[in-house]
mmCIF file of C-alpha atoms in Angstrom:
data_model
loop_
_atom_site.group_PDB
_atom_site.id
_atom_site.type_symbol
_atom_site.label_atom_id
_atom_site.label_comp_id
_atom_site.label_asym_id
_atom_site.label_seq_id
_atom_site.Cartn_x
_atom_site.Cartn_y
_atom_site.Cartn_z
ATOM 1 C CA MET A 1 29.132 -63.064 -174.748
ATOM 2 C CA VAL A 2 28.307 -59.665 -176.257
ATOM 3 C CA ARG A 3 30.044 -56.856 -174.273
ATOM 4 C CA GLU A 4 29.758 -54.171 -176.947
ATOM 5 C CA ILE A 5 27.247 -52.779 -179.434
ATOM 6 C CA LEU A 6 28.465 -50.697 -182.601
ATOM 7 C CA VAL A 7 26.563 -47.124 -182.567
ATOM 8 C CA ARG A 8 26.590 -45.185 -185.755
ATOM 9 C CA LYS A 9 25.615 -41.292 -185.599
ATOM 10 C CA ARG A 10 23.828 -39.895 -188.730
ATOM 11 C CA GLY A 11 23.704 -36.238 -188.653
ATOM 12 C CA SER A 12 25.519 -32.950 -187.911
ATOM 13 C CA ALA A 13 25.348 -32.986 -184.203
ATOM 14 C CA SER A 14 27.300 -34.959 -181.631
ATOM 15 C CA VAL A 15 25.383 -37.228 -179.100
ATOM 16 C CA LEU A 16 25.973 -38.220 -175.482
ATOM 17 C CA VAL A 17 25.205 -41.781 -174.506
ATOM 18 C CA PRO A 18 25.324 -42.041 -170.829
ATOM 19 C CA GLU A 19 26.341 -44.591 -168.578
ATOM 20 C CA GLY A 20 23.288 -46.241 -167.012
ATOM 21 C CA SER A 21 21.248 -46.025 -170.208
ATOM 22 C CA SER A 22 19.086 -48.959 -170.969
ATOM 23 C CA LEU A 23 18.766 -50.627 -174.253
ATOM 24 C CA VAL A 24 15.710 -52.885 -174.824
ATOM 25 C CA GLY A 25 15.004 -55.269 -177.602
ATOM 26 C CA ALA A 26 17.515 -57.267 -180.116
ATOM 27 C CA ARG A 27 18.418 -60.509 -178.330
ATOM 28 C CA GLN A 28 18.577 -59.098 -174.921
ATOM 29 C CA ASN A 29 17.982 -56.141 -172.841
ATOM 30 C CA ARG A 30 21.187 -54.387 -171.797
ATOM 31 C CA VAL A 31 22.904 -51.506 -169.777
ATOM 32 C CA VAL A 32 25.427 -48.843 -171.119
ATOM 33 C CA VAL A 33 28.437 -49.299 -168.604
ATOM 34 C CA GLU A 34 30.407 -46.336 -170.006
ATOM 35 C CA THR A 35 29.437 -42.916 -171.396
ATOM 36 C CA VAL A 36 30.382 -42.175 -174.818
ATOM 37 C CA LEU A 37 30.313 -38.915 -176.959
ATOM 38 C CA ILE A 38 29.765 -39.759 -180.589
ATOM 39 C CA GLY A 39 30.785 -36.907 -183.190
ATOM 40 C CA PRO A 40 28.783 -36.024 -186.340
ATOM 41 C CA SER A 41 28.569 -39.056 -188.973
ATOM 42 C CA GLN A 42 30.921 -41.025 -186.558
ATOM 43 C CA GLU A 43 30.673 -44.439 -185.085
ATOM 44 C CA ALA A 44 31.901 -46.032 -181.955
ATOM 45 C CA PRO A 45 31.513 -49.075 -179.841
ATOM 46 C CA LEU A 46 29.413 -49.017 -176.452
ATOM 47 C CA LYS A 47 30.504 -51.244 -173.722
ATOM 48 C CA VAL A 48 27.124 -52.960 -172.103
ATOM 49 C CA GLY A 49 25.927 -55.535 -169.890
ATOM 50 C CA CYS A 50 22.995 -57.990 -169.936
ATOM 51 C CA VAL A 51 20.022 -57.190 -167.654
ATOM 52 C CA GLN A 52 18.031 -59.983 -169.070
ATOM 53 C CA GLN A 53 19.653 -63.450 -168.445
ATOM 54 C CA GLY A 54 16.867 -65.805 -169.956
ATOM 55 C CA ARG A 55 16.483 -64.482 -173.253
ATOM 56 C CA TRP A 56 18.620 -64.841 -176.498
ATOM 57 C CA GLY A 57 16.205 -63.869 -179.514
ATOM 58 C CA GLY A 58 13.646 -61.734 -180.538
ATOM 59 C CA ALA A 59 11.646 -60.350 -183.789
ATOM 60 C CA SER A 60 13.823 -57.465 -184.093
ATOM 61 C CA SER A 61 17.679 -57.095 -184.443
ATOM 62 C CA LYS A 62 17.228 -53.308 -183.224
ATOM 63 C CA PHE A 63 17.730 -51.685 -179.686
ATOM 64 C CA ALA A 64 15.368 -48.950 -178.345
ATOM 65 C CA VAL A 65 16.141 -46.726 -175.391
ATOM 66 C CA GLY A 66 14.304 -48.260 -172.326
ATOM 67 C CA ASP A 67 12.026 -46.183 -170.290
ATOM 68 C CA LEU A 68 14.155 -45.283 -167.431
ATOM 69 C CA PRO A 69 17.842 -45.664 -167.029
ATOM 70 C CA VAL A 70 18.972 -48.587 -164.755
ATOM 71 C CA GLU A 71 18.815 -47.759 -160.937
ATOM 72 C CA PRO A 72 22.154 -46.836 -159.113
ATOM 73 C CA ALA A 73 21.980 -49.911 -157.039
ATOM 74 C CA VAL A 74 22.393 -52.051 -160.365
ATOM 75 C CA ARG A 75 24.835 -49.539 -161.916
ATOM 76 C CA ARG A 76 27.169 -49.366 -158.547
ATOM 77 C CA HIS A 77 29.475 -52.414 -159.689
ATOM 78 C CA THR A 78 29.384 -51.979 -163.538
ATOM 79 C CA VAL A 79 30.977 -48.829 -163.232
ATOM 80 C CA ALA A 80 33.876 -49.552 -161.128
ATOM 81 C CA GLU A 81 34.522 -52.688 -163.173
ATOM 82 C CA ALA A 82 34.306 -50.858 -166.619
ATOM 83 C CA ALA A 83 36.854 -48.308 -165.384
ATOM 84 C CA ALA A 84 39.222 -50.700 -163.893
ATOM 85 C CA HIS A 85 38.883 -53.818 -166.417
ATOM 86 C CA GLY A 86 37.091 -52.627 -169.380
ATOM 87 C CA ARG A 87 34.189 -55.021 -169.079
ATOM 88 C CA VAL A 88 31.747 -55.771 -166.358
ATOM 89 C CA ASP A 89 31.467 -59.327 -164.530
ATOM 90 C CA GLN A 90 28.516 -60.465 -166.137
ATOM 91 C CA ARG A 91 27.482 -63.099 -163.644
ATOM 92 C CA ARG A 92 27.703 -60.403 -160.681
ATOM 93 C CA LEU A 93 25.394 -58.133 -162.877
ATOM 94 C CA TRP A 94 22.824 -60.814 -163.360
ATOM 95 C CA ALA A 95 23.017 -61.152 -159.453
ATOM 96 C CA ASP A 96 22.609 -57.578 -158.830
ATOM 97 C CA VAL A 97 19.547 -57.554 -161.368
ATOM 98 C CA SER A 98 18.132 -60.666 -159.500
ATOM 99 C CA ALA A 99 18.457 -58.600 -156.138
ATOM 100 C CA ALA A 100 16.777 -55.813 -157.456
ATOM 101 C CA LEU A 101 13.924 -57.491 -158.867
ATOM 102 C CA SER A 102 13.416 -59.330 -155.435
ATOM 103 C CA ALA A 103 13.687 -55.920 -153.639
ATOM 104 C CA HIS A 104 10.852 -54.760 -155.929
ATOM 105 C CA GLY A 105 8.702 -57.810 -155.436
ATOM 106 C CA VAL A 106 8.863 -58.719 -158.986
ATOM 107 C CA ARG A 107 9.311 -62.003 -160.689
ATOM 108 C CA SER A 108 10.444 -62.404 -164.285
ATOM 109 C CA ALA A 109 10.700 -65.736 -166.189
ATOM 110 C CA THR A 110 13.961 -64.188 -168.306
ATOM 111 C CA GLU A 111 15.329 -62.315 -165.239
ATOM 112 C CA ASP A 112 14.588 -59.280 -167.011
ATOM 113 C CA TYR A 113 15.566 -55.959 -164.881
ATOM 114 C CA MET A 114 13.105 -54.097 -167.346
ATOM 115 C CA ALA A 115 10.331 -56.132 -165.749
ATOM 116 C CA GLY A 116 10.895 -54.127 -162.427
ATOM 117 C CA VAL A 117 11.097 -51.086 -164.304
ATOM 118 C CA ALA A 118 7.396 -51.737 -166.005
ATOM 119 C CA ALA A 119 5.934 -52.691 -162.537
ATOM 120 C CA HIS A 120 7.140 -49.711 -160.704
ATOM 121 C CA ARG A 121 7.841 -46.889 -163.258
ATOM 122 C CA ARG A 122 4.715 -44.843 -162.936
ATOM 123 C CA GLU A 123 4.946 -44.930 -158.975
ATOM 124 C CA ALA A 124 8.637 -43.735 -159.209
ATOM 125 C CA GLU A 125 7.819 -41.013 -162.067
ATOM 126 C CA GLU A 126 4.923 -39.752 -159.549
ATOM 127 C CA ARG A 127 7.171 -39.896 -156.687
ATOM 128 C CA ALA A 128 10.014 -38.088 -158.540
ATOM 129 C CA ARG A 129 7.969 -35.134 -159.334
ATOM 130 C CA ALA A 130 7.727 -34.000 -155.916
ATOM 131 C CA PHE A 131 11.591 -32.851 -156.555
ATOM 132 C CA GLU A 132 11.109 -29.460 -158.176
ATOM 133 C CA PRO A 133 14.065 -28.055 -160.371
ATOM 134 C CA VAL A 134 16.249 -25.038 -159.266
ATOM 135 C CA PRO A 135 17.729 -22.790 -161.723
ATOM 136 C CA GLY A 136 21.086 -24.015 -163.097
ATOM 137 C CA GLU A 137 20.602 -27.341 -161.815
ATOM 138 C CA VAL A 138 22.757 -29.915 -163.430
ATOM 139 C CA GLY A 139 22.197 -33.192 -161.481
ATOM 140 C CA ILE A 140 21.553 -35.033 -158.351
ATOM 141 C CA LEU A 141 23.015 -36.092 -155.185
ATOM 142 C CA ALA A 142 20.962 -38.844 -153.548
ATOM 143 C CA LEU A 143 21.393 -40.246 -149.971
ATOM 144 C CA ALA A 144 19.789 -43.295 -148.123
ATOM 145 C CA ARG A 145 19.836 -42.396 -144.348
ATOM 146 C CA GLY A 146 23.164 -40.410 -144.915
ATOM 147 C CA ARG A 147 25.001 -43.065 -147.055
ATOM 148 C CA LEU A 148 25.716 -42.109 -150.598
ATOM 149 C CA LEU A 149 23.159 -43.630 -153.212
ATOM 150 C CA GLY A 150 24.856 -41.721 -156.059
ATOM 151 C CA LEU A 151 26.180 -38.376 -157.392
ATOM 152 C CA GLU A 152 24.965 -38.005 -161.073
ATOM 153 C CA VAL A 153 26.034 -34.752 -162.824
ATOM 154 C CA PHE A 154 25.893 -33.669 -166.502
ATOM 155 C CA GLY A 155 27.803 -30.897 -168.189
ATOM 156 C CA HIS A 156 25.052 -28.393 -169.044
ATOM 157 C CA PRO A 157 21.540 -27.322 -167.415
ATOM 158 C CA ASP A 158 19.966 -28.199 -170.612
ATOM 159 C CA LEU A 159 21.423 -31.555 -170.960
ATOM 160 C CA TRP A 160 20.132 -32.218 -167.493
ATOM 161 C CA ALA A 161 16.710 -30.993 -168.207
ATOM 162 C CA ALA A 162 16.492 -33.277 -171.103
ATOM 163 C CA LEU A 163 17.210 -36.168 -169.043
ATOM 164 C CA ARG A 164 16.028 -35.560 -165.679
ATOM 165 C CA SER A 165 12.657 -36.916 -166.142
ATOM 166 C CA GLY A 166 14.218 -40.290 -166.472
ATOM 167 C CA VAL A 167 17.129 -40.129 -164.135
ATOM 168 C CA MET A 168 15.204 -39.023 -161.121
ATOM 169 C CA PRO A 169 12.839 -41.701 -160.967
ATOM 170 C CA SER A 170 15.468 -44.681 -161.539
ATOM 171 C CA TYR A 171 17.098 -43.023 -158.252
ATOM 172 C CA VAL A 172 13.726 -43.592 -156.477
ATOM 173 C CA LEU A 173 13.364 -46.917 -157.713
ATOM 174 C CA ALA A 174 16.914 -47.579 -155.970
ATOM 175 C CA VAL A 175 15.711 -46.617 -152.705
ATOM 176 C CA GLU A 176 13.577 -49.897 -152.428
ATOM 177 C CA THR A 177 16.597 -52.028 -153.571
ATOM 178 C CA ILE A 178 18.899 -50.044 -150.616
ATOM 179 C CA ALA A 179 16.283 -50.705 -148.144
ATOM 180 C CA HIS A 180 16.301 -54.392 -148.822
ATOM 181 C CA GLY A 181 20.180 -54.834 -149.475
ATOM 182 C CA PRO A 182 23.393 -54.789 -147.261
ATOM 183 C CA GLN A 183 23.449 -51.054 -146.982
ATOM 184 C CA ALA A 184 20.316 -51.481 -144.869
ATOM 185 C CA ARG A 185 22.293 -53.150 -142.383
ATOM 186 C CA ALA A 186 25.501 -51.619 -142.379
ATOM 187 C CA GLY A 187 26.411 -49.990 -139.008
ATOM 188 C CA ALA A 188 28.426 -47.112 -140.795
ATOM 189 C CA PRO A 189 28.004 -43.398 -139.666
ATOM 190 C CA GLU A 190 25.708 -41.150 -141.756
ATOM 191 C CA ARG A 191 27.488 -38.231 -143.583
ATOM 192 C CA ALA A 192 25.864 -34.998 -144.774
ATOM 193 C CA GLY A 193 25.537 -34.487 -148.795
ATOM 194 C CA THR A 194 28.149 -31.646 -148.219
ATOM 195 C CA ASP A 195 30.519 -34.050 -146.909
ATOM 196 C CA TRP A 196 30.213 -36.511 -149.809
ATOM 197 C CA ILE A 197 30.745 -33.666 -152.259
ATOM 198 C CA ALA A 198 33.875 -32.548 -150.441
ATOM 199 C CA LYS A 199 35.218 -35.904 -150.627
ATOM 200 C CA ILE A 200 34.450 -36.662 -153.977
ATOM 201 C CA ALA A 201 35.717 -33.374 -155.367
ATOM 202 C CA THR A 202 39.345 -34.038 -153.562
ATOM 203 C CA ALA A 203 39.537 -37.973 -154.769
ATOM 204 C CA PRO A 204 42.346 -38.657 -157.227
ATOM 205 C CA VAL A 205 41.268 -38.979 -160.826
ATOM 206 C CA GLN A 206 42.520 -41.359 -163.495
ATOM 207 C CA ALA A 207 42.231 -40.414 -167.329
ATOM 208 C CA ARG A 208 42.310 -42.689 -170.069
ATOM 209 C CA PRO A 209 41.314 -42.569 -174.048
ATOM 210 C CA SER A 210 37.545 -42.721 -174.832
ATOM 211 C CA ARG A 211 36.033 -44.868 -177.474
ATOM 212 C CA GLY A 212 34.302 -41.589 -178.726
ATOM 213 C CA LEU A 213 35.221 -38.067 -178.163
ATOM 214 C CA GLY A 214 36.842 -36.970 -175.010
ATOM 215 C CA VAL A 215 38.611 -38.734 -172.376
ATOM 216 C CA GLN A 216 37.366 -41.230 -169.733
ATOM 217 C CA LEU A 217 37.554 -40.593 -166.196
ATOM 218 C CA ALA A 218 37.563 -42.887 -163.183
ATOM 219 C CA LEU A 219 37.801 -41.819 -159.556
ATOM 220 C CA ALA A 220 37.707 -43.678 -156.293
ATOM 221 C CA GLY A 221 37.788 -43.094 -152.585
ATOM 222 C CA ASP A 222 36.684 -43.813 -148.960
ATOM 223 C CA GLY A 223 33.158 -45.255 -149.386
ATOM 224 C CA PHE A 224 32.763 -44.463 -153.162
ATOM 225 C CA ALA A 225 33.706 -45.025 -156.692
ATOM 226 C CA GLY A 226 32.611 -43.460 -160.088
ATOM 227 C CA ALA A 227 33.617 -42.660 -163.614
ATOM 228 C CA GLY A 228 32.607 -40.051 -166.384
ATOM 229 C CA LEU A 229 33.594 -38.275 -169.479
ATOM 230 C CA TRP A 230 35.463 -35.316 -169.980
ATOM 231 C CA ALA A 231 35.085 -33.449 -173.485
ATOM 232 C CA ASP A 232 35.584 -29.902 -175.239
ATOM 233 C CA ASP A 233 37.301 -28.910 -171.864
ATOM 234 C CA ALA A 234 34.357 -29.536 -169.618
ATOM 235 C CA LEU A 235 32.893 -32.233 -167.651
ATOM 236 C CA ALA A 236 30.150 -34.011 -170.016
ATOM 237 C CA HIS A 237 28.958 -36.545 -167.610
ATOM 238 C CA LEU A 238 29.692 -37.959 -164.093
ATOM 239 C CA ALA A 239 28.422 -40.743 -162.019
ATOM 240 C CA VAL A 240 29.796 -41.819 -158.472
ATOM 241 C CA PHE A 241 28.235 -44.455 -156.380
ATOM 242 C CA GLY A 242 28.542 -45.395 -152.561
ATOM 243 C CA GLU A 243 29.769 -49.000 -151.700
ATOM 244 C CA GLU A 244 27.718 -51.474 -150.309
ATOM 245 C CA LYS A 245 29.097 -50.781 -146.932
ATOM 246 C CA THR A 246 30.284 -47.206 -146.515
ATOM 247 C CA PRO A 247 32.908 -46.354 -143.555
#
């Protein structure tokens, strides 16, 4: 089972590969499960999980970036598993992909998560355009009836501006998954966005070496878990997701 792919960076600039990025092509479509910053002319292994159970083959050995990142409802477990164990539970990930496809009303012969993206991408992008950016914006806090869907932050407004058009629709896609999943039935009290930010800001953080530049971060608290990357004395990326049943 392929759990890592090797990325080589050519050129004089560093490149950030965020957790949640979708990779299409090669033998199976995949999701990046840990953020990596790759320095100039360096190479680093990317931790990945498979989001297409029924295909092992293809005309090309190369990956391309998918149309949208993988939605938070699918990333929720991969982030915690990668931070805790260094890998994801592949069977669990396939089950989450199946649940997302079912929530989106999409059938795929190869259980391909990207089939759901293809079916709803234009609608999700159109809905995401209703959220206008504000000066200095660096990310998104998304709630579903007061329950945390995700908090995702990038290290600079310019970086967020470059990624926003893909990240925002991925959160729109996740709303349907949440609406048909366990969170929709949980009887937990709702919380305001400021309450979630305060809880996340005070959560204990663990640090460990990164496969690329910087230091990997992992945090967990009452009803949430997340991971990120600290590099050059600043936060490069942080993604925090609510649990299936928040207290």
